[in-house]
Every structure is written in C-alpha cells, then in structure tokens.
PDB file of C-alpha atoms in Angstrom:
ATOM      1  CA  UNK A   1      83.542  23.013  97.137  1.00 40.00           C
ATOM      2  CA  UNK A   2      84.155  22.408  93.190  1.00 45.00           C
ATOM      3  CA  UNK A   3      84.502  19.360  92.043  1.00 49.00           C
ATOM      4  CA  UNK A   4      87.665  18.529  89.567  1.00 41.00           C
ATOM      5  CA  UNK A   5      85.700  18.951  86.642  1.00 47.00           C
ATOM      6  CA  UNK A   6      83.727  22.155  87.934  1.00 52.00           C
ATOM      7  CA  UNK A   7      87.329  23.787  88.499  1.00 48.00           C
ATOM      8  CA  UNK A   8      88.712  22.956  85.397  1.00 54.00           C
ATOM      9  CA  UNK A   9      85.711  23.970  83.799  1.00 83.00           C
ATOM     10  CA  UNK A  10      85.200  20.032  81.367  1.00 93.00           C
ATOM     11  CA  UNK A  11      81.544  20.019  80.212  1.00 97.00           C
ATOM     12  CA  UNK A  12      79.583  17.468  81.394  1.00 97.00           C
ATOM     13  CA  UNK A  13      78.501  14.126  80.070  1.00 97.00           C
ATOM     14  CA  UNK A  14      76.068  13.179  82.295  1.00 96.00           C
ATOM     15  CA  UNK A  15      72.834  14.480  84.249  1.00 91.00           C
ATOM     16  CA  UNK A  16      74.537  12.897  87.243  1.00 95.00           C
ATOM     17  CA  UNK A  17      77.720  15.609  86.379  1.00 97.00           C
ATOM     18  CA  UNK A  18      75.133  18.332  85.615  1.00 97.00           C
ATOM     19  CA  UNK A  19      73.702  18.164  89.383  1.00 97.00           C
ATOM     20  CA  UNK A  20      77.051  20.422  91.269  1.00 97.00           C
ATOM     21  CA  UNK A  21      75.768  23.176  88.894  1.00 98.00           C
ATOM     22  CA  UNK A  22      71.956  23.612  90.365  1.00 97.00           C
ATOM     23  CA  UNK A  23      71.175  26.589  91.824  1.00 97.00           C
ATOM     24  CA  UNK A  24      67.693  26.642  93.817  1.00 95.00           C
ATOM     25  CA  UNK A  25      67.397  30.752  93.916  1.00 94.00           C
ATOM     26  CA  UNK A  26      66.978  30.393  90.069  1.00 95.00           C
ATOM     27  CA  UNK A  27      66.025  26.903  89.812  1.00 95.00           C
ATOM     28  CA  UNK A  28      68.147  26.365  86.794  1.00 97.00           C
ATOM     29  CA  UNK A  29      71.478  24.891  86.037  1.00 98.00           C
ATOM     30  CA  UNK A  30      73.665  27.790  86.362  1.00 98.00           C
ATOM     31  CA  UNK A  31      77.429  28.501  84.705  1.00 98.00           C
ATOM     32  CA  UNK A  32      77.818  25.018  83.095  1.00 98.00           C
ATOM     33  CA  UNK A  33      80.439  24.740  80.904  1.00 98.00           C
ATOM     34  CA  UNK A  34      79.533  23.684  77.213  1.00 98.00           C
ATOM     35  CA  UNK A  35      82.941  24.451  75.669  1.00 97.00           C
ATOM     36  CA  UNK A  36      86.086  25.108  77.255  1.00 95.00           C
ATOM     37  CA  UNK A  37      87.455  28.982  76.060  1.00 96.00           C
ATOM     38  CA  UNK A  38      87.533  31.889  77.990  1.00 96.00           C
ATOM     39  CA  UNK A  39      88.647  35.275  77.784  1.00 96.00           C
ATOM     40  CA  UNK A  40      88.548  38.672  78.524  1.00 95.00           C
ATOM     41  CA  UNK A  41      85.416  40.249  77.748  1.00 94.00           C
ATOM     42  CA  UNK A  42      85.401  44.065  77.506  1.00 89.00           C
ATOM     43  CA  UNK A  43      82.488  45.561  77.972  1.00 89.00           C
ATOM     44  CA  UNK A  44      82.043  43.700  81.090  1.00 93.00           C
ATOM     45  CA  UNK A  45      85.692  44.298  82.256  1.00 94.00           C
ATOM     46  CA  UNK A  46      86.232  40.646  83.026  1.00 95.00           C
ATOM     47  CA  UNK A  47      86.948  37.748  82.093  1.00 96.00           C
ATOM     48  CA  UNK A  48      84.196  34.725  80.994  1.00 97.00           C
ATOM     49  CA  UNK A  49      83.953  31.605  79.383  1.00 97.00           C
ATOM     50  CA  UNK A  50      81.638  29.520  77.443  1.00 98.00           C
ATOM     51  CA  UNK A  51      78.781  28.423  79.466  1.00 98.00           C
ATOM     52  CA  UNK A  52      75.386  28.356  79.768  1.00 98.00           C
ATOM     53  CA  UNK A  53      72.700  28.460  82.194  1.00 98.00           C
ATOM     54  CA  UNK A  54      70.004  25.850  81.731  1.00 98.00           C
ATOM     55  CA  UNK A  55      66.029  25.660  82.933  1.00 98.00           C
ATOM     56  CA  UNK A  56      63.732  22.562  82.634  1.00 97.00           C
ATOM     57  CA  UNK A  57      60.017  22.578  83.690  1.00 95.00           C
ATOM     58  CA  UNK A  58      58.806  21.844  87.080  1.00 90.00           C
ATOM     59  CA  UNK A  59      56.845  19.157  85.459  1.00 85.00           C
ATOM     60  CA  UNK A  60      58.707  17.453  82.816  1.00 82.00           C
ATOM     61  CA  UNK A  61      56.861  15.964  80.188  1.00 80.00           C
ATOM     62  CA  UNK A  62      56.912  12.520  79.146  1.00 86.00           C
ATOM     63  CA  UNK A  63      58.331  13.027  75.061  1.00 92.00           C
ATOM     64  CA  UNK A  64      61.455  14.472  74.441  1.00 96.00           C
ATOM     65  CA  UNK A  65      61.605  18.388  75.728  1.00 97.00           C
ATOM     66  CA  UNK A  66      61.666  21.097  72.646  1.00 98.00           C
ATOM     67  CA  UNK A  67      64.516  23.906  73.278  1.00 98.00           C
ATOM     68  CA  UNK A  68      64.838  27.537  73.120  1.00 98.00           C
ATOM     69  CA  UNK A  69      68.795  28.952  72.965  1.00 98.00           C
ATOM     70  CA  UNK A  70      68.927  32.653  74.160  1.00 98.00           C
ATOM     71  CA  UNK A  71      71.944  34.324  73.164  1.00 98.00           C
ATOM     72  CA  UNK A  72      73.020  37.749  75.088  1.00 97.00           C
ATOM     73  CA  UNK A  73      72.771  41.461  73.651  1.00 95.00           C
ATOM     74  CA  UNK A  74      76.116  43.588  73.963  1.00 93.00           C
ATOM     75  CA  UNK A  75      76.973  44.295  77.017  1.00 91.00           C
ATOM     76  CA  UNK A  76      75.525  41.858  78.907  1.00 94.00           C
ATOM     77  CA  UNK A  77      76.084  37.976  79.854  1.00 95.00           C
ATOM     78  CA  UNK A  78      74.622  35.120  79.736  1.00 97.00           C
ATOM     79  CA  UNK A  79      72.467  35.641  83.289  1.00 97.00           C
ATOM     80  CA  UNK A  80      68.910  35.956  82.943  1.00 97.00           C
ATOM     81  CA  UNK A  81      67.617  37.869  85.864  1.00 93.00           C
ATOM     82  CA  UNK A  82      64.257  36.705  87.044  1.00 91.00           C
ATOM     83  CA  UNK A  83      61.456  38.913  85.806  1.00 85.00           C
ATOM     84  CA  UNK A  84      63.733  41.274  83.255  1.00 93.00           C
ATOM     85  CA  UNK A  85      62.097  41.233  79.784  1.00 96.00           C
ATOM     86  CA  UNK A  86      64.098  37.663  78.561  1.00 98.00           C
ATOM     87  CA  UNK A  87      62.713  36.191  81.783  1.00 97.00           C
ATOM     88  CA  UNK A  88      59.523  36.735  81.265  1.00 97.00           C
ATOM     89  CA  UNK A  89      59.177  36.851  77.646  1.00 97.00           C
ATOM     90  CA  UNK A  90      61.313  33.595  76.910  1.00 98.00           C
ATOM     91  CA  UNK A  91      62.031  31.388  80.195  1.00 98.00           C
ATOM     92  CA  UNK A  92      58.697  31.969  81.948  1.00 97.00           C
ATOM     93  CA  UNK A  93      56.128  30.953  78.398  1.00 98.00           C
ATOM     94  CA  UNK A  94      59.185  28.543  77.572  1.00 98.00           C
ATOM     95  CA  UNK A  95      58.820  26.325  80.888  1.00 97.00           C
ATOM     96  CA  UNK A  96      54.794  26.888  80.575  1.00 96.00           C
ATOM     97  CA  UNK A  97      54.821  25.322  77.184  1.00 96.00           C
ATOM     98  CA  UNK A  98      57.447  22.323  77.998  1.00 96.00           C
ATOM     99  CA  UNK A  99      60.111  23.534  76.558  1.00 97.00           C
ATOM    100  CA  UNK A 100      63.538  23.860  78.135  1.00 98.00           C
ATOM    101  CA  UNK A 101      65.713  27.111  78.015  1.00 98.00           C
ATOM    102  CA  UNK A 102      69.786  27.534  77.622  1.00 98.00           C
ATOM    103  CA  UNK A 103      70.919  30.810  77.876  1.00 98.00           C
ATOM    104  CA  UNK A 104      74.651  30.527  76.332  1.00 98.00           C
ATOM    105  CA  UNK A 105      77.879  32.643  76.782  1.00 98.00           C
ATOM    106  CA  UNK A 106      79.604  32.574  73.189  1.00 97.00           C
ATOM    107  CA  UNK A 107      81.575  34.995  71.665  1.00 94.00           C
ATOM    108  CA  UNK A 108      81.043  37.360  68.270  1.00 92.00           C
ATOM    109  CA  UNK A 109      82.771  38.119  65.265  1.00 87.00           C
ATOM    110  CA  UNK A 110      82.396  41.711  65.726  1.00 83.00           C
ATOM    111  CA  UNK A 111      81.903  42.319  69.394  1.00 85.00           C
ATOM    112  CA  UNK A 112      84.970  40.367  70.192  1.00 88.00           C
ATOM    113  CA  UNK A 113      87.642  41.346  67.095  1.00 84.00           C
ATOM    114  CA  UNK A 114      89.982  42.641  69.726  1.00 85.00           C
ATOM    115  CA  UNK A 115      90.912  38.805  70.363  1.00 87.00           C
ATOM    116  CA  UNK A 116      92.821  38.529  67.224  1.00 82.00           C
ATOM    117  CA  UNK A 117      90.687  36.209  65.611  1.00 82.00           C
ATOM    118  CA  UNK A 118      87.534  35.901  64.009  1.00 81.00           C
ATOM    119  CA  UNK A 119      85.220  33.842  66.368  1.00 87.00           C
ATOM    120  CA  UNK A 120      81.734  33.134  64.606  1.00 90.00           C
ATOM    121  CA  UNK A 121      80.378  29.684  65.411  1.00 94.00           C
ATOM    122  CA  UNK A 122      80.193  29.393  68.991  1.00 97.00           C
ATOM    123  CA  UNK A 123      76.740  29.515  68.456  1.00 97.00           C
ATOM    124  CA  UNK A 124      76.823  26.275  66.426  1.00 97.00           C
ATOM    125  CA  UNK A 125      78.891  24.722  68.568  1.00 98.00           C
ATOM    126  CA  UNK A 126      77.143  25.135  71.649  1.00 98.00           C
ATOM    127  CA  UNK A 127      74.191  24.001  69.908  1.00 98.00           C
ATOM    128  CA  UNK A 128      76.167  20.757  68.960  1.00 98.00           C
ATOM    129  CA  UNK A 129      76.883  20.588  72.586  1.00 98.00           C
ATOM    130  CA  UNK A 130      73.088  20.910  74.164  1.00 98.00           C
ATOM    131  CA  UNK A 131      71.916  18.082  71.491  1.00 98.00           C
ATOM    132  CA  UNK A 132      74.801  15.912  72.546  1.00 98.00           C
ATOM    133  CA  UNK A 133      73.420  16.092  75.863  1.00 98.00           C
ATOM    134  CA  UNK A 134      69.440  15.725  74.526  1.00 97.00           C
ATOM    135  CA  UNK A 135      69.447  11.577  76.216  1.00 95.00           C
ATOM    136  CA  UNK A 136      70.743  12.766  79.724  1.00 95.00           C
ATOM    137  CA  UNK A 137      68.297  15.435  80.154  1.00 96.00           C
ATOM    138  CA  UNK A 138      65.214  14.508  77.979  1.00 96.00           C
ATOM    139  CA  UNK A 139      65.738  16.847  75.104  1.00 97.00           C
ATOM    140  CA  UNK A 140      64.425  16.692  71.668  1.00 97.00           C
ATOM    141  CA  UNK A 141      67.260  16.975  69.024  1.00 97.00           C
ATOM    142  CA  UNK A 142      64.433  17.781  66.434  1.00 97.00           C
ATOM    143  CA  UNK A 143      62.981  20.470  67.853  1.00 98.00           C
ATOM    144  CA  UNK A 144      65.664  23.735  68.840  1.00 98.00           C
ATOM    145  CA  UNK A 145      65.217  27.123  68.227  1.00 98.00           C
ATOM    146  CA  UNK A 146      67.541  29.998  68.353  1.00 98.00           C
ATOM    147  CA  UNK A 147      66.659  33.644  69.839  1.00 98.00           C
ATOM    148  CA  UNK A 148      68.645  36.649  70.771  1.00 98.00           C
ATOM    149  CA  UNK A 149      69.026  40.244  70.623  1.00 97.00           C
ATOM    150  CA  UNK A 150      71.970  42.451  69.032  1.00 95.00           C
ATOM    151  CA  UNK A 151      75.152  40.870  69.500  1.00 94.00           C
ATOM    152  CA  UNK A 152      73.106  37.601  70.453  1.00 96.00           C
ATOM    153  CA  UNK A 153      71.474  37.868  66.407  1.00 96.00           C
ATOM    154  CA  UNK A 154      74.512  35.779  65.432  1.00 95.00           C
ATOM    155  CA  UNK A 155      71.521  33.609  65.714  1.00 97.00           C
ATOM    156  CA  UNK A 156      70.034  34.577  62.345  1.00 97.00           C
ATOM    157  CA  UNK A 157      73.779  34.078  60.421  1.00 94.00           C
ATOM    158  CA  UNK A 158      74.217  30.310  62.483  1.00 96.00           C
ATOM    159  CA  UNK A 159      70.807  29.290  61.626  1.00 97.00           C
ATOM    160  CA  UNK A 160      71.313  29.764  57.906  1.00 96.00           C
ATOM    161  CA  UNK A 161      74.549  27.785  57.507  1.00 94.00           C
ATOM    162  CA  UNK A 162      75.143  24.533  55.908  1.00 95.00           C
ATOM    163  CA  UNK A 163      74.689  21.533  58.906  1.00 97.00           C
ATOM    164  CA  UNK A 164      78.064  21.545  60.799  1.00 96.00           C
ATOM    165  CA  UNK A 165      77.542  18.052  61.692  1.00 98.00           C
ATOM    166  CA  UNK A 166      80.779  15.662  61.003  1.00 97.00           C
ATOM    167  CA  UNK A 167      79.503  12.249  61.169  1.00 96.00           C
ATOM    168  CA  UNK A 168      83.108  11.297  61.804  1.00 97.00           C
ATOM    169  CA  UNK A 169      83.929  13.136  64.667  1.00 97.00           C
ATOM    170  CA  UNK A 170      82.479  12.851  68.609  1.00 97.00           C
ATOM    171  CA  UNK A 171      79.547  12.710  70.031  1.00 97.00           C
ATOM    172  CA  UNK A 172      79.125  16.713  70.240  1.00 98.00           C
ATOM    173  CA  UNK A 173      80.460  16.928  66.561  1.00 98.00           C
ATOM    174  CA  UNK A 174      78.770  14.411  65.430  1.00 98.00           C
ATOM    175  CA  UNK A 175      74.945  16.447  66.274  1.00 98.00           C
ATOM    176  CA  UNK A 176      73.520  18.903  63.990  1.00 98.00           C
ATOM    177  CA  UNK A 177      72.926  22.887  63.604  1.00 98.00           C
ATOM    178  CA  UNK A 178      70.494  23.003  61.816  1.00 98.00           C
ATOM    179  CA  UNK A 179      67.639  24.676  63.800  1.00 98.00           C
ATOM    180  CA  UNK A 180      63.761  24.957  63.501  1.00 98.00           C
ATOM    181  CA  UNK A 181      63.173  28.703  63.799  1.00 98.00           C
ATOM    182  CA  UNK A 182      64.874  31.634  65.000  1.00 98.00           C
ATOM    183  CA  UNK A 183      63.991  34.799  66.816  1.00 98.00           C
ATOM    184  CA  UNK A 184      65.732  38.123  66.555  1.00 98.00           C
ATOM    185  CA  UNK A 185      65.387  41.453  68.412  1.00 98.00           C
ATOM    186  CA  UNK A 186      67.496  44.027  66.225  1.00 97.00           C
ATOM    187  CA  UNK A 187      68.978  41.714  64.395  1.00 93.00           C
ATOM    188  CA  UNK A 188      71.465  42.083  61.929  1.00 87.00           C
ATOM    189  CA  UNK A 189      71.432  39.663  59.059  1.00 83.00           C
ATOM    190  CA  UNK A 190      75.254  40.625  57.374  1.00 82.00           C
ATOM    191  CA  UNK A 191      78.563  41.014  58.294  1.00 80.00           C
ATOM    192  CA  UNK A 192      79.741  41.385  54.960  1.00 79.00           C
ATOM    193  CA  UNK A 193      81.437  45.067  53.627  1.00 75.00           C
ATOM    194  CA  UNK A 194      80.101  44.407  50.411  1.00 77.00           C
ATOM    195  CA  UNK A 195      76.258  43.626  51.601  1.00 80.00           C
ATOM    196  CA  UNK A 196      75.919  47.149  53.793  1.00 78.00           C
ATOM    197  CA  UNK A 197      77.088  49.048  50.937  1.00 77.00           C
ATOM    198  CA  UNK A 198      74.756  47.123  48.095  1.00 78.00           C
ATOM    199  CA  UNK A 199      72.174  47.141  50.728  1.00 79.00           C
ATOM    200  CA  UNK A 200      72.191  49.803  52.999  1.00 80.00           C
ATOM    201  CA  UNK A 201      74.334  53.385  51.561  1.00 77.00           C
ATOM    202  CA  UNK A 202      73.339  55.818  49.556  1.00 75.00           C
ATOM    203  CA  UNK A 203      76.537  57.510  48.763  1.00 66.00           C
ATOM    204  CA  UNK A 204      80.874  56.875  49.397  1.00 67.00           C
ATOM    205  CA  UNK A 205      80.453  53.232  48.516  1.00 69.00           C
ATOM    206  CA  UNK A 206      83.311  52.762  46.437  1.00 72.00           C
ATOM    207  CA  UNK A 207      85.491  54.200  49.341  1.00 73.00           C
ATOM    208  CA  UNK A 208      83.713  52.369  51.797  1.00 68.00           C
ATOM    209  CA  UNK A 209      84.784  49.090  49.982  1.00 69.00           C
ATOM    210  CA  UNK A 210      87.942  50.121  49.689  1.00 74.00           C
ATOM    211  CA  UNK A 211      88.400  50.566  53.105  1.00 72.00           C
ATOM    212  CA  UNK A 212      86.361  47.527  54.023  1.00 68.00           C
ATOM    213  CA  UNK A 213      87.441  44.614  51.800  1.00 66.00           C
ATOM    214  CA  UNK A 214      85.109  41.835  52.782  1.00 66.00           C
ATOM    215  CA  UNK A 215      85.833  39.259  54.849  1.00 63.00           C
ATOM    216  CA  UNK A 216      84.492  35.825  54.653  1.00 58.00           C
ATOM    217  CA  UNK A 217      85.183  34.196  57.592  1.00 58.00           C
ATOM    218  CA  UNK A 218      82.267  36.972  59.160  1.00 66.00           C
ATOM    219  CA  UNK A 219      79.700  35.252  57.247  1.00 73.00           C
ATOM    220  CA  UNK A 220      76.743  36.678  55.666  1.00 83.00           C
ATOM    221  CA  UNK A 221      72.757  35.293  56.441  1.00 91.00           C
ATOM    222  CA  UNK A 222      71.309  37.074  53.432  1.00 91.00           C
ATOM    223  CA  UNK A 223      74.094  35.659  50.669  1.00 88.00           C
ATOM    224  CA  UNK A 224      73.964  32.010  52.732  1.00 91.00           C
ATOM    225  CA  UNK A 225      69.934  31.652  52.608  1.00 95.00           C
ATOM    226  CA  UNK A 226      68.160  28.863  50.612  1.00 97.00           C
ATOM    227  CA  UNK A 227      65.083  27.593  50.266  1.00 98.00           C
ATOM    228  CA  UNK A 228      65.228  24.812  53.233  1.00 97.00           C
ATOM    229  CA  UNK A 229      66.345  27.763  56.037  1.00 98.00           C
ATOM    230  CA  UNK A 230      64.480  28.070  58.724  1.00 98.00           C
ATOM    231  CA  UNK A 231      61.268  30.056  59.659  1.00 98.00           C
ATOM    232  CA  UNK A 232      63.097  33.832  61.164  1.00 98.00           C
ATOM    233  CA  UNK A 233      61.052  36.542  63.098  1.00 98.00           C
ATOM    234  CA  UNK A 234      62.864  39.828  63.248  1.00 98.00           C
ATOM    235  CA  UNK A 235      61.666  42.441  65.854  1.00 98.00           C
ATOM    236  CA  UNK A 236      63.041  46.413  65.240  1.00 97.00           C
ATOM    237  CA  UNK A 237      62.297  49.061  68.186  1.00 97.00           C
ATOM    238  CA  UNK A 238      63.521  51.689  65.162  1.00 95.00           C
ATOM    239  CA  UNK A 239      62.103  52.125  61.777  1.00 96.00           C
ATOM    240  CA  UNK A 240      62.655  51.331  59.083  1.00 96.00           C
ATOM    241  CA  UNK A 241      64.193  53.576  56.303  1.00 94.00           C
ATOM    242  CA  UNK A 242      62.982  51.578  53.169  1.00 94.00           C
ATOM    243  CA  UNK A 243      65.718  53.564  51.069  1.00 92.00           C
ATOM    244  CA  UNK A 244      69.462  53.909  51.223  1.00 89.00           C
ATOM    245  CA  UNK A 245      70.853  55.780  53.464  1.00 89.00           C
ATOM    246  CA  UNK A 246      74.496  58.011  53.765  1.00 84.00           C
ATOM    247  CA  UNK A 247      76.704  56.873  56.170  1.00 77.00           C
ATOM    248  CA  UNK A 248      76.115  59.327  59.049  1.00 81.00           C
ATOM    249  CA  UNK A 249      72.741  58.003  59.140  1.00 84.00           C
ATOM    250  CA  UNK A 250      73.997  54.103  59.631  1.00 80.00           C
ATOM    251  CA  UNK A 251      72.327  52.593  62.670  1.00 81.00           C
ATOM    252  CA  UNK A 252      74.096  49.025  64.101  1.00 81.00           C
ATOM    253  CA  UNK A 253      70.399  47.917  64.399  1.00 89.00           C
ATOM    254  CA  UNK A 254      69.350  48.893  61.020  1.00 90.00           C
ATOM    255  CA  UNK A 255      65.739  47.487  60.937  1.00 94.00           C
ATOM    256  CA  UNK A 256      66.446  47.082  57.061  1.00 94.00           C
ATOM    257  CA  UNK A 257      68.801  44.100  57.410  1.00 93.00           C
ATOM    258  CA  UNK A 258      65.522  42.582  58.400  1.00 95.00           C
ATOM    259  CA  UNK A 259      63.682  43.405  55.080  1.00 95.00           C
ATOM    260  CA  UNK A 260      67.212  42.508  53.071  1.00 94.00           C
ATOM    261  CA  UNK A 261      66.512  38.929  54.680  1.00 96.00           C
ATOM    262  CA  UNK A 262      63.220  38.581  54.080  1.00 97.00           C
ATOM    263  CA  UNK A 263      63.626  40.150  50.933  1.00 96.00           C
ATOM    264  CA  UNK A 264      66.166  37.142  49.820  1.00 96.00           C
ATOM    265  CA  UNK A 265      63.314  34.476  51.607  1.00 98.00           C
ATOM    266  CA  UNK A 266      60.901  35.707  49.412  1.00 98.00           C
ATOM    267  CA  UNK A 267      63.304  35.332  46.226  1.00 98.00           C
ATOM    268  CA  UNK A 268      63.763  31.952  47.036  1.00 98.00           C
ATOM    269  CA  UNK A 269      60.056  31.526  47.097  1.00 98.00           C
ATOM    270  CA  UNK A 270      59.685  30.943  51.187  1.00 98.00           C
ATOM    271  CA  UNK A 271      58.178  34.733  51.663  1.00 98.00           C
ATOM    272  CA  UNK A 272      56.109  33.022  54.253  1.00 98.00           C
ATOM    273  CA  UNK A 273      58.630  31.872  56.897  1.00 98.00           C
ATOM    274  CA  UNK A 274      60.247  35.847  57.310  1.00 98.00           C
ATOM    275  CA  UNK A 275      58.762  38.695  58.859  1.00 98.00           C
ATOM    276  CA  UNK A 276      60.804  42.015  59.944  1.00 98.00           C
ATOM    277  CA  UNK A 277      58.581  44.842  62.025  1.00 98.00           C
ATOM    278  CA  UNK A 278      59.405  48.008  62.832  1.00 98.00           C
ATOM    279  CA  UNK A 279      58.347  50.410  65.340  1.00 98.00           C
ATOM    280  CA  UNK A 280      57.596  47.412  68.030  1.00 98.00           C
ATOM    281  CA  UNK A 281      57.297  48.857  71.518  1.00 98.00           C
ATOM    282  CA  UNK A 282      59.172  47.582  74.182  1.00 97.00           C
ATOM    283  CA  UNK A 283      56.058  45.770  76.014  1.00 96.00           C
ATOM    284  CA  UNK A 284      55.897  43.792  72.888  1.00 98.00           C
ATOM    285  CA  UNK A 285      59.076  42.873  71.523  1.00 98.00           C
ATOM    286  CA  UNK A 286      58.571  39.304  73.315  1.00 98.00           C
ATOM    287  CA  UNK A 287      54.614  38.617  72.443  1.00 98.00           C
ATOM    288  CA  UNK A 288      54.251  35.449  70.868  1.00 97.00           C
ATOM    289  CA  UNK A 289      57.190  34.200  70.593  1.00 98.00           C
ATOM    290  CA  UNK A 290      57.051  30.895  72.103  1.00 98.00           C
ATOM    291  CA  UNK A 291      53.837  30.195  69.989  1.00 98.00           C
ATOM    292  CA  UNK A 292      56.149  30.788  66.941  1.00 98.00           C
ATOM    293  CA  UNK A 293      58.512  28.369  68.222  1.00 98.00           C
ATOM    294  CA  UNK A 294      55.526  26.090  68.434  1.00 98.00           C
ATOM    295  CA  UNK A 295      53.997  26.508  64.761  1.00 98.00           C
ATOM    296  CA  UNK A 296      57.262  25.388  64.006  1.00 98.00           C
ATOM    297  CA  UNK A 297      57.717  22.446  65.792  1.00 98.00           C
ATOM    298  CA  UNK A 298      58.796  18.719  63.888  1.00 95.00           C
ATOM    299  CA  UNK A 299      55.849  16.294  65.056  1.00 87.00           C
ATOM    300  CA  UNK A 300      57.245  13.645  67.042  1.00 71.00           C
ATOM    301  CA  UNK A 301      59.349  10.775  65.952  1.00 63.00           C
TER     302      UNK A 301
END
C-alpha cells in the first residue's frame, strides 16, 4: 500500500522516505518523485510525472558517490530496461566504477509545446533536487554529469547555463547546476530559429525567419557557451554534412549541431573539452563513456 507521500507524489527528504520506492527486480529506487508536475505525455499516450529512477552500487564506497543523470530519447520514459543499450552502456560501467545513476522523467521545450508553455529546465531542476539529497544517500555534489540521447540532449543546453542556484531560496534551490561533463547521443545543441538558419540552410532563410521568429525562452547551447562550460562528448549515428544544407535535407539529429558547438568551444579557446563524431555504429555509441565522466572528475574535498 502507498504511503501518504507516495500517493500524493511529495519528493522525499530522507533515505528513510526513499526506502517505499525500492524495487528488488531492478535493484534500484524506482518512480521517485523529484518534482511534483505531471501531464499528459503524447507519444506514450499517457500521462507521467517527474520522477526518476535511482541505482547505487552493491558496494558503496566510503567518499561521497560521483553521479551520472540519464535523460530519455523521444518516445520513451524514464525506465531503463536491464540489458538495453543505456543499461549496459551507462548503469552497468556506472555502478562498476562507484558511481550512482538517476534516470529522470522531465519534460522538453520542443517535444512537449503542445502543453502551452515552454518547459526547458526540468533538467536543472531535477539536478537541484538529486544534490539536495547528496547527505541522505552519500552523493558527491562536486562530481555530476549529464547524458542523454535526442530529446534527453536538453542535457547539452542545461549544462551550459549560468548556475541556477539561489542562495536565498530552499534547500533544493539553494544547490547548483552546474555540471562536470556531459554526454550526448544525437544531440542537438540549438533551439534557436535564428542559429539553424546561420548554421545549418543553404537557401529560404529569410522566409524561414520570418516564419520562425526566435524564441528565447528555448535557449540556445552554442550562443550560451563560455570558456568555464563543461567538457561535452557528442555521438552522431549520421554524418555529417560539413556544408549547408536546403531545407528538405534538414535532419532533427543533424550531426552538425555537434561541430557548431565545438566549433564555438574552440573560439573560446577550450577546443579540447568538445568532440562531435559521426558515423558511430550502434555497438559503440556507449564505449567509454564512464571513463570520460572519470577524466573529468573534481578530486575530493
């Protein structure tokens, strides 16, 4: 039976408050809330909220636990079945090398317009909410990392804005969003009108303007980067086009976002901590990511 605060869906405080929400088949923390929205999510055809499912190592180690936020593609939730390509590329290497794993339900400025409003930091927020929790469950607040894929490369955008952090407000408000590194599988780096037309067309861009007149509450990674962002590793299945292209041959998961980004890193003289590839097979979209993560770590404190 659910407890009060399960059925009302109030994120916990304590580990103590975490424990209704452990499920042995997955041996995580499954469907916790971190925030308290929900609503109606179409491609799924039903409704969902903000939570997150949550894995610590068998053996936890003694300092502070590093952690790795996986944020859903399209069409998908937040579940991680055991042994599909997240599983065993992120949550299985994770837990090997200490670090815990959230796997978030948020929603997306694009992917969820049909709302009415513009929702592009739940992200942030839920990363404000994991760190607020770092004491209860032996987390290190200096050491988070973002990954995702598609819709879940909101990722790249949240990791290269200013530090949310209001040192007036709560204790989730109150914690940081700044992040250490960030993964991205087909990631797009812009939601801005104006940057796919510089960037991306060849032709019709003083229509397409027209028609699109940017918007900035969608937020924009390449016109937000400077020189203290964090280290970003961008993985394409397509290739890249290294020109502009017409419209007609627009692909959501341009791989050349990827070199706009790291074309902007290298501008601001941190070449080194972007790489886009293109052409990655499948078997390999997930190789060495956690020690990525790692040569990014903050040494303890």
């Amino acid at each position: 039976m659910l407890s009060v605060a399960q059925a009302q869906g109030v994120p916990p405080r304590t580990q103590a408050e975490m424990q209704p929400y452990w499920v042995a088949s997955c041996n995580c923390y499954r469907n916790v809330p971190w925030g308290e929205a929900k609503w109606f999510e179409a491609p799924l055809a039903r409704e969902v909220s903000q939570v997150f499912d949550l894995w610590l190592p068998v053996n936890r180690p003694a300092a502070p636990m590093p952690i790795v936020i996986w944020a859903h593609a399209s069409g998908k939730d937040h579940v991680i079945v055991a042994r599909d390509s997240v599983h065993k590329g992120i949550v299985v290497p994770a837990l090997a090398a200490g670090m815990a794993v959230m796997s978030v339900e948020f929603r997306h400025p694009v992917n969820n317009s049909y709302l009415g409003t513009i929702y592009h930091t739940d992200l942030a927020d839920a990363t404000q909410y994991i760190r607020s929790m770092a004491p209860e469950l032996g987390l290190d607040t200096h050491n988070v990392f973002l990954a995702g894929r598609s819709r879940g490369t909101l990722g790249i955008w949240t990791g290269l804005q200013d530090d949310r952090a209001d040192p007036n407000g709560d204790l989730v408000r109150r914690q940081s969003t700044r992040v250490n590194a960030i993964f991205a599988i087909e990631g797009q780096t812009t939601y801005k009108s104006t940057e796919n037309a510089l960037y991306l067309y060849e032709n019709e861009r003083a229509a397409y303007l027209k028609r699109n007149p940017e918007n900035p509450l969608y937020g924009s990674a390449v016109g937000s980067a400077t020189a203290d962002d964090p280290a970003v590793m961008m993985r394409y299945p397509s290739a890249f086009f290294r020109r502009l292209v017409t419209r007609s041959e627009l692909k959501a998961h341009h791989a050349d976002y990827g070199l706009t980004l790291c074309q902007r890193y290298a501008e601001l003289g941190i070449g080194d901590r972007c790489t886009a590839t293109d052409l990655v097979p499948a078997t390999a979209l997930f190789t060495g990511v956690i020690p990525f993560f790692q040569s990014w770590l903050t040494p303890a404190r």
